[in-house]
PDB file of C-alpha atoms in Angstrom:
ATOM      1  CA  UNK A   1     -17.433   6.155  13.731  1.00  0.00           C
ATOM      2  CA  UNK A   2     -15.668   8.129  11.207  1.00  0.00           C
ATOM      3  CA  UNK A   3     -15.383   6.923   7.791  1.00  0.00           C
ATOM      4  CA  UNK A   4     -11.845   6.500   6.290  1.00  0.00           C
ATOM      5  CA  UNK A   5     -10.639   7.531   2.832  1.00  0.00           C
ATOM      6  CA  UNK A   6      -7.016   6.669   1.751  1.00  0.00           C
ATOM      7  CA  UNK A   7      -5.991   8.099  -1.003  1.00  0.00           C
ATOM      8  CA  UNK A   8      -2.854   6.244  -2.340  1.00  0.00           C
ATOM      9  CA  UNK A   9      -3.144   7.484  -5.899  1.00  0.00           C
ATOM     10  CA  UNK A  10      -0.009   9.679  -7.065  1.00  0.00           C
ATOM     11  CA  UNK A  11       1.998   8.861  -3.706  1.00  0.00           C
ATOM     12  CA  UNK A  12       5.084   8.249  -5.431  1.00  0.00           C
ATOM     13  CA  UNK A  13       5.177  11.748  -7.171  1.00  0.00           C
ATOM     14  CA  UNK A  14       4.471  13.575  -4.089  1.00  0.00           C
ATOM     15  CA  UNK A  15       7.663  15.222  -2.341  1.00  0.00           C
ATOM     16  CA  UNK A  16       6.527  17.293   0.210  1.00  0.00           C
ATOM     17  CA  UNK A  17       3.670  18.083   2.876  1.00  0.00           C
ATOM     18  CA  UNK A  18       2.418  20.892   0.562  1.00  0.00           C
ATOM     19  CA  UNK A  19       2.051  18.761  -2.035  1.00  0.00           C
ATOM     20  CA  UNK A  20      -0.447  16.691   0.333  1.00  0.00           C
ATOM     21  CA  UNK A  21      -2.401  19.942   1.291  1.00  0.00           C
ATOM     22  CA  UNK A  22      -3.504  20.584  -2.337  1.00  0.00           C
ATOM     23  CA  UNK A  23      -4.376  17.236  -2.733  1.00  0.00           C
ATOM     24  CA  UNK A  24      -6.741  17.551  -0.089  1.00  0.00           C
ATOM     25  CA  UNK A  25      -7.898  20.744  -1.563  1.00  0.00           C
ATOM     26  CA  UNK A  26      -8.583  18.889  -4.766  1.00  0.00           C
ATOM     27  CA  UNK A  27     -10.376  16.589  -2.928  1.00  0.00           C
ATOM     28  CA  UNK A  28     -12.096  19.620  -0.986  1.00  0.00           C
ATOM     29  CA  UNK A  29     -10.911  17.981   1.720  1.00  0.00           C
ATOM     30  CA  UNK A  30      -9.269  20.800   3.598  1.00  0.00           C
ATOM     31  CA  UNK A  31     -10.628  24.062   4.527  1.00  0.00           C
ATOM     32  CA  UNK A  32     -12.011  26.083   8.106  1.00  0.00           C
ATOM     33  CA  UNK A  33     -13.977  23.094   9.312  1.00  0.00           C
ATOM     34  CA  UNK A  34     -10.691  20.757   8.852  1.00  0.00           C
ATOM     35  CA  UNK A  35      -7.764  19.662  11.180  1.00  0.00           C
ATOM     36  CA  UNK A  36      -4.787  18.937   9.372  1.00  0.00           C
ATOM     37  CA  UNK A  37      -1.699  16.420  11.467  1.00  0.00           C
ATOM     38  CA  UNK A  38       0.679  14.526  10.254  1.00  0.00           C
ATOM     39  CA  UNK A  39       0.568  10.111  11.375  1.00  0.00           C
ATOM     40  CA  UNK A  40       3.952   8.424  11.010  1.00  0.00           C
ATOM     41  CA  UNK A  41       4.568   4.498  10.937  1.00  0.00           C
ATOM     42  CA  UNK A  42       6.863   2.319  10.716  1.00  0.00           C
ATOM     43  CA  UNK A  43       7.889  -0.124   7.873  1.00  0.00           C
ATOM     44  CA  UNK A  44      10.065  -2.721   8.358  1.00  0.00           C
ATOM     45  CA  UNK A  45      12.355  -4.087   5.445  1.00  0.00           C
ATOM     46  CA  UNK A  46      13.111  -7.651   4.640  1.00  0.00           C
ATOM     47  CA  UNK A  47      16.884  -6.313   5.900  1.00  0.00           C
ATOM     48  CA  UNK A  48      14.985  -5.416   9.643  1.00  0.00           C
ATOM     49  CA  UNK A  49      15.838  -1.775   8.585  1.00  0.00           C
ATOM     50  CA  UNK A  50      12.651   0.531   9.623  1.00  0.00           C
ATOM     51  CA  UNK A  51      11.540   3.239   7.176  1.00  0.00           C
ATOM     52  CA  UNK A  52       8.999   5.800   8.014  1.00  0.00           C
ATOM     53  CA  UNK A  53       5.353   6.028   6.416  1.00  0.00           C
ATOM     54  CA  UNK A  54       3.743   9.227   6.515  1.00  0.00           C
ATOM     55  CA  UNK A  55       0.182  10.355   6.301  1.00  0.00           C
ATOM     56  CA  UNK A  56      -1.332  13.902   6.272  1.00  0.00           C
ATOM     57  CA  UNK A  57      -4.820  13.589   7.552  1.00  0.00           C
ATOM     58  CA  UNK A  58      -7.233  15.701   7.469  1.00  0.00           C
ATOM     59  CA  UNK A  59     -10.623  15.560  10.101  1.00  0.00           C
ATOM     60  CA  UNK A  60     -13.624  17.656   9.587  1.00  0.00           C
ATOM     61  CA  UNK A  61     -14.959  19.210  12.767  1.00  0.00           C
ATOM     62  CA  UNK A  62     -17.903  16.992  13.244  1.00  0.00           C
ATOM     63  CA  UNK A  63     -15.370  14.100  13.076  1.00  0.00           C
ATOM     64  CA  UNK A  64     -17.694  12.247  10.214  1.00  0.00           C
ATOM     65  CA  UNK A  65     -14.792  12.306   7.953  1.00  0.00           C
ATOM     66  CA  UNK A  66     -11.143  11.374   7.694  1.00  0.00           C
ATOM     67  CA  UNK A  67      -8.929  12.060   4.372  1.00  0.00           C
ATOM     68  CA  UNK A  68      -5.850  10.485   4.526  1.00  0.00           C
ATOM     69  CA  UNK A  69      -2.727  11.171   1.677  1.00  0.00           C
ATOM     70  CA  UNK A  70      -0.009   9.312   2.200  1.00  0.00           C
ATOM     71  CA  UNK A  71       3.423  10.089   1.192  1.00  0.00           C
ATOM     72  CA  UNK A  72       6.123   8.190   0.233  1.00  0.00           C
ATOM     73  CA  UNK A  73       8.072   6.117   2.652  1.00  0.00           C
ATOM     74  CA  UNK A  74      11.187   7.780   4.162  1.00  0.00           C
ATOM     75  CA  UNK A  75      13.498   7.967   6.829  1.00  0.00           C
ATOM     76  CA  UNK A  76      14.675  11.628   7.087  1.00  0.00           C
ATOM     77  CA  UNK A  77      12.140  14.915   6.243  1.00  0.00           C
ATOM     78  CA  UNK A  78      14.323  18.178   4.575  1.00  0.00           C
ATOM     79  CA  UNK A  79      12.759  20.842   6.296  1.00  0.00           C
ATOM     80  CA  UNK A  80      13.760  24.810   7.361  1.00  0.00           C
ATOM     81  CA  UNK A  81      12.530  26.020  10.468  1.00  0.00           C
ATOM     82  CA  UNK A  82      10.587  29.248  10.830  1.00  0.00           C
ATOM     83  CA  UNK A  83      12.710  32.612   9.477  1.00  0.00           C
ATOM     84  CA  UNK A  84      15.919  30.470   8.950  1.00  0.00           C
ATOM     85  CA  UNK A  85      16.512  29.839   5.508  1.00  0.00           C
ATOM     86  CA  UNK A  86      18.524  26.537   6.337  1.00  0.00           C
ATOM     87  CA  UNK A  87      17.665  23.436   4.678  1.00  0.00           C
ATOM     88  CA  UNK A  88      18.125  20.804   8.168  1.00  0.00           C
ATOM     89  CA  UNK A  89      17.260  17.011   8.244  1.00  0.00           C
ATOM     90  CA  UNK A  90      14.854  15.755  10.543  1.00  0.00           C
ATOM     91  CA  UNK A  91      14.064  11.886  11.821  1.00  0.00           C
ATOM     92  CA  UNK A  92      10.582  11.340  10.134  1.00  0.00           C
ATOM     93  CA  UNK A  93       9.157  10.110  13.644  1.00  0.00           C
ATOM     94  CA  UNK A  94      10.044  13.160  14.958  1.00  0.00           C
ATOM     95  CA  UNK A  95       6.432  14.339  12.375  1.00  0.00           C
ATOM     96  CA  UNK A  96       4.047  11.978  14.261  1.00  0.00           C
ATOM     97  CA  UNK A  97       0.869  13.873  15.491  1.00  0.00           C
ATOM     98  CA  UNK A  98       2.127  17.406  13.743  1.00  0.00           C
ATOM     99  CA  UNK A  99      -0.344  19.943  12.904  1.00  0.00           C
ATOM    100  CA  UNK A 100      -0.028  21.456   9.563  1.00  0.00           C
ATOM    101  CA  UNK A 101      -1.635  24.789   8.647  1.00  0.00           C
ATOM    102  CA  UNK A 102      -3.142  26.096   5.360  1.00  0.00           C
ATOM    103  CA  UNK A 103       0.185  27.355   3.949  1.00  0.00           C
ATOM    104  CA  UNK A 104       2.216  23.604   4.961  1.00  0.00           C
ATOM    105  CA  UNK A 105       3.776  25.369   7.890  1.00  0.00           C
ATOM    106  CA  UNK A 106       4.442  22.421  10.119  1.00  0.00           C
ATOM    107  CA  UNK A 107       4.630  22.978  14.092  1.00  0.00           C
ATOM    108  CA  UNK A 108       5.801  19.707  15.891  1.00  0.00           C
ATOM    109  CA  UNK A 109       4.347  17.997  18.869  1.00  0.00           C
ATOM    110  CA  UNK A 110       7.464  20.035  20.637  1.00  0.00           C
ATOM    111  CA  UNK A 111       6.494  23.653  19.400  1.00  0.00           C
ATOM    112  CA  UNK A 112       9.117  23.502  16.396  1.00  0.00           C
ATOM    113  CA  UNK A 113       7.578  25.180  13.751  1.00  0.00           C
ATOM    114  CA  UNK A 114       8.998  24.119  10.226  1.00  0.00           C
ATOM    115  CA  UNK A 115       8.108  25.267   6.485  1.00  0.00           C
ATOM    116  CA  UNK A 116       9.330  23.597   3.050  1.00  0.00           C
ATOM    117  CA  UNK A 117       9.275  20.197   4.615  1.00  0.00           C
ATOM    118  CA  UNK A 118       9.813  17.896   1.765  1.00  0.00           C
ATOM    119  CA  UNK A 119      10.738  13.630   2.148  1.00  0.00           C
ATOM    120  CA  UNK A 120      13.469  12.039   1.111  1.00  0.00           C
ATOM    121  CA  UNK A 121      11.872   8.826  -0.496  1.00  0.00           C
ATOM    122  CA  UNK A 122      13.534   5.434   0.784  1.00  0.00           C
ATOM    123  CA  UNK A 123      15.032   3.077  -1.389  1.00  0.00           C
ATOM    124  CA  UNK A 124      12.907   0.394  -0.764  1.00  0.00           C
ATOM    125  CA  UNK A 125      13.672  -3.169  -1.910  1.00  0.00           C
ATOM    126  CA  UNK A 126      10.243  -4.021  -3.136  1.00  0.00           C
ATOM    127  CA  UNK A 127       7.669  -2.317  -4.378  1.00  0.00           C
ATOM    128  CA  UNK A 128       4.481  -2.681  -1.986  1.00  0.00           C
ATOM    129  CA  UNK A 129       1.456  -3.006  -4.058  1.00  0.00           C
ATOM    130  CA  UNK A 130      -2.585  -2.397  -3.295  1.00  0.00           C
ATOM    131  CA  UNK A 131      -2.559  -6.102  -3.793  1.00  0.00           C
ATOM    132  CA  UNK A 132       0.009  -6.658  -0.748  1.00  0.00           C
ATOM    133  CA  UNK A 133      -1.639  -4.330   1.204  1.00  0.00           C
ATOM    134  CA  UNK A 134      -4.461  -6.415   1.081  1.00  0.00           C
ATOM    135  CA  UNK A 135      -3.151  -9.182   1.890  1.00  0.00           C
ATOM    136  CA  UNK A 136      -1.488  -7.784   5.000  1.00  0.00           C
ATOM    137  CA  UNK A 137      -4.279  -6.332   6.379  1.00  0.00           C
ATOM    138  CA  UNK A 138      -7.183  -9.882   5.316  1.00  0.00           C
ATOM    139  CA  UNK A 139      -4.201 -11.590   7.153  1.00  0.00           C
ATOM    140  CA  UNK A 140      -4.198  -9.403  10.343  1.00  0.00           C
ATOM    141  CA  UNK A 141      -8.131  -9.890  10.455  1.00  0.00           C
ATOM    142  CA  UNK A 142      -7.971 -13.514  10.205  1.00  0.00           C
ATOM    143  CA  UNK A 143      -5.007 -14.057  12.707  1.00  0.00           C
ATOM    144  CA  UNK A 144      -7.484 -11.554  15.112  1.00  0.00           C
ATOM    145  CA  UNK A 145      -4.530  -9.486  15.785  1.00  0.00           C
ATOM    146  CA  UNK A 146      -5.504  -5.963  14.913  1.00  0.00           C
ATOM    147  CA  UNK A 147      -5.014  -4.921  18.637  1.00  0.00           C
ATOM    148  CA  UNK A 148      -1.531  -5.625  18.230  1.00  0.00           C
ATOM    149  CA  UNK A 149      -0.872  -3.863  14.624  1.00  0.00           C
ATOM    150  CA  UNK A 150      -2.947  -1.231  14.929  1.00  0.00           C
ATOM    151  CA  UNK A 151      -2.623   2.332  16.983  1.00  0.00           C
ATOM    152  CA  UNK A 152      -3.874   5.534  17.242  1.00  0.00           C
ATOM    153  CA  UNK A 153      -0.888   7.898  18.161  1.00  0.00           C
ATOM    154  CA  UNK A 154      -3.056  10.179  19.542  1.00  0.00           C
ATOM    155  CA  UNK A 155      -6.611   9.324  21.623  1.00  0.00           C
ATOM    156  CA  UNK A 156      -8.408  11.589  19.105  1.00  0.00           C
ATOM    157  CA  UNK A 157      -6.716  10.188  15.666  1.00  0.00           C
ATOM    158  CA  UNK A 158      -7.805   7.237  13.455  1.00  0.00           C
ATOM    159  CA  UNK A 159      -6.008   3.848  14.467  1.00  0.00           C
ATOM    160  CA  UNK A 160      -3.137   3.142  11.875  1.00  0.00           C
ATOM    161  CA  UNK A 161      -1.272   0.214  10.634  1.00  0.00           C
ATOM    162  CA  UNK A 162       2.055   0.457  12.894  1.00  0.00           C
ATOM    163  CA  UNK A 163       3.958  -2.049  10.391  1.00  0.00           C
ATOM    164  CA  UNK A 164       6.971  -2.281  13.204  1.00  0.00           C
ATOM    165  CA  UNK A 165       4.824  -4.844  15.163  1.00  0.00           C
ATOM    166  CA  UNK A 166       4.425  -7.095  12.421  1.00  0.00           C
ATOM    167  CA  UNK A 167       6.814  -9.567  12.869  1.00  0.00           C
ATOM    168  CA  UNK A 168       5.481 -10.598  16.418  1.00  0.00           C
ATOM    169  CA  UNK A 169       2.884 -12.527  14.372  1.00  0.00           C
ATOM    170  CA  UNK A 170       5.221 -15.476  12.949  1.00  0.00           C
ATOM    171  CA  UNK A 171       3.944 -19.186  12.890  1.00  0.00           C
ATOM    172  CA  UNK A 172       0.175 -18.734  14.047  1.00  0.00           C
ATOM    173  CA  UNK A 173      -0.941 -19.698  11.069  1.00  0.00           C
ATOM    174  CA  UNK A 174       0.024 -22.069   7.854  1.00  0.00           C
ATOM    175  CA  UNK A 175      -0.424 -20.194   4.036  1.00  0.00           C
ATOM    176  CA  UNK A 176      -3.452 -22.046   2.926  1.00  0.00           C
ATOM    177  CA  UNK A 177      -5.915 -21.024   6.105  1.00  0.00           C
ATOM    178  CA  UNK A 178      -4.729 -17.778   5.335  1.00  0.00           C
ATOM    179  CA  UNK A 179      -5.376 -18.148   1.198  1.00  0.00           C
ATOM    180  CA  UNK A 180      -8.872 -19.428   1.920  1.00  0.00           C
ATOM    181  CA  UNK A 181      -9.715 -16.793   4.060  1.00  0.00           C
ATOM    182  CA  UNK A 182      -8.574 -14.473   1.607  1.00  0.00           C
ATOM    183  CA  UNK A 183     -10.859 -15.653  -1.207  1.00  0.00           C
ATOM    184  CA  UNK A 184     -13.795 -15.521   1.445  1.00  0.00           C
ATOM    185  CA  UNK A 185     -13.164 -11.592   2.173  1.00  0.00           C
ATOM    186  CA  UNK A 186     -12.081 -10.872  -1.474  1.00  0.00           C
ATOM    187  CA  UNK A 187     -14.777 -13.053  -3.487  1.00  0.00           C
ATOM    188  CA  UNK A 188     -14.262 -10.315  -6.947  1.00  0.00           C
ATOM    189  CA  UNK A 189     -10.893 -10.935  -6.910  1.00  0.00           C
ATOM    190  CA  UNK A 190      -8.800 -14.113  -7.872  1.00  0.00           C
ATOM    191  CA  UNK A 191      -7.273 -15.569  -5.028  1.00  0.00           C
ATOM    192  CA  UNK A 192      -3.731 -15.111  -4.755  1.00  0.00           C
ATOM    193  CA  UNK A 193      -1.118 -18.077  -4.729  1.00  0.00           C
ATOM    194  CA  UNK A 194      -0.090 -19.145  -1.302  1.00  0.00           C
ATOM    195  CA  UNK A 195       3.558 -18.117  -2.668  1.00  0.00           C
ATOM    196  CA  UNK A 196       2.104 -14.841  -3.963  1.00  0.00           C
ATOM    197  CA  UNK A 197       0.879 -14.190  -0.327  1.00  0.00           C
ATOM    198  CA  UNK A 198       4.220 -15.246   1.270  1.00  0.00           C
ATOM    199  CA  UNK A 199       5.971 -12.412  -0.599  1.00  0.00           C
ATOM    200  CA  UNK A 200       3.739  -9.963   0.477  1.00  0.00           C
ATOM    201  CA  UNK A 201       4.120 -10.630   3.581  1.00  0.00           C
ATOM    202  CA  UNK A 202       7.503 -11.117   4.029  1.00  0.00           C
ATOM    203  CA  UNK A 203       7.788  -7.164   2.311  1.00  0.00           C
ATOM    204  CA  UNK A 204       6.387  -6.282   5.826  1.00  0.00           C
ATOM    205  CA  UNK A 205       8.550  -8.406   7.745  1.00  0.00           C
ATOM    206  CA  UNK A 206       5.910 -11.318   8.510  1.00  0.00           C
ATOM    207  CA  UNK A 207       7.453 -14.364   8.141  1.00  0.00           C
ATOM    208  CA  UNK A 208       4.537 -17.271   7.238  1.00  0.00           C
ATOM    209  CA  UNK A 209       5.638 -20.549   7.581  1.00  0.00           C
ATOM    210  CA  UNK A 210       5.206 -22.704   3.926  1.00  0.00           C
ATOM    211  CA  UNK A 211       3.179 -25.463   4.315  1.00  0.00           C
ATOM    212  CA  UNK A 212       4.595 -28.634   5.345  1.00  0.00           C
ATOM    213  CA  UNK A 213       4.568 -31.579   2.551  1.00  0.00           C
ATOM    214  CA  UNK A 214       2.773 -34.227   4.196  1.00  0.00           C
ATOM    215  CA  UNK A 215       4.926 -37.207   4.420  1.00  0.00           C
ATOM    216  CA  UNK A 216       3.909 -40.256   2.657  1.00  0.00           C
ATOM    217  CA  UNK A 217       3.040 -43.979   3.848  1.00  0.00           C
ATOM    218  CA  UNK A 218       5.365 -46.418   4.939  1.00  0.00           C
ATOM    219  CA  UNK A 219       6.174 -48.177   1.966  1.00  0.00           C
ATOM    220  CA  UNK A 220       5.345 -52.375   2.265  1.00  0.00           C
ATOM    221  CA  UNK A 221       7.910 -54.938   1.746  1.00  0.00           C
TER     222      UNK A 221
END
């Protein structure tokens, strides 16, 4: 199975799917023996407003590795189609299972071909820390659900976190099963409070039920 490498690092001050191709050179992870797409998925907001999340992965030839650089979330890509000089706007989802080449030109799953694509970063409410994401993804293991929130958009790509199924998961399980299964997977880390993992989750739209105070005894007359 291939192995996965996410590079999150420097997302924020990325701005454009060039910008991802030279950090895979950096990382010499792109040259002859790579295939470079473009995986889009979807985010959504405490407000149930879905942003776009967008990964430029590259695959060696042998398929024994996968580089991934993310970008940062959106919901539109800036982009001018080949020999117009026209800045359009295009829906981010539109990018899902694009091939890039070695000078960014971007051709969509539709034959567009598109150069100078740049993202339009999403004003997100929260910030979504490595700490968040993982939590998100210690909680998908325990609640055995990764069938349902993860997909490969193509047969041949890596399976990714499609964050738009998320909230399908509410009320299977109560905060502290999921904090002790947390600091059973994570054993370096301190555990996080059972409120620090409800606002993690509920950045993703999962929405944990608190635990219940148990109620006390009948009091004696």
């Amino acid at each position: 199975m291939p192995h996965l490498e996410l590079r999150p690092d420097g997302r924020e001050k990325r701005r454009s799917i060039v910008d991802a191709m030279d950090a895979l050179r950096q990382r010499a992870a792109f040259d002859g023996e790579h295939t470079v797409k473009i995986r889009t998925g979807g985010l959504r907001l405490p407000s149930q407003d879905i942003v776009g999340l967008v990964v430029v992965v590259a695959e060696n030839a042998a398929g024994e590795t996968i580089d991934m650089i993310p970008l940062p979330a959106c919901e539109i890509i800036r982009a001018k189609r080949q020999g117009s000089d026209k800045c359009e706007e295009f829906s981010v989802f539109r990018f899902d299972g694009a091939t890039v080449d070695g000078c960014g030109v971007v051709e969509l799953t539709d034959g567009t071909r598109l150069r100078a694509a740049e993202v339009e970063p999403a004003l997100l409410f929260h910030k979504v820390t490595d700490l968040d994401w993982r939590i998100v993804h210690t909680t998908i293991a325990f609640i055995h659900a990764g069938h349902e929130c993860y997909r490969s958009p193509t047969p041949e790509s890596p399976p990714l976190l499609d964050c738009s199924r998320l909230p399908s998961l509410d009320s299977r399980c109560g905060l502290k099963q999921i904090q002790g299964y947390i600091a059973d997977q994570m054993p370096a880390l301190a555990p996080p409070s059972q409120q620090q993992i409800a606002n993690s989750l509920r950045k993703f739209g999962m929405r944990i039920p608190l635990e219940r105070p148990r109620r006390g005894g009948a009091a004696t007359s």
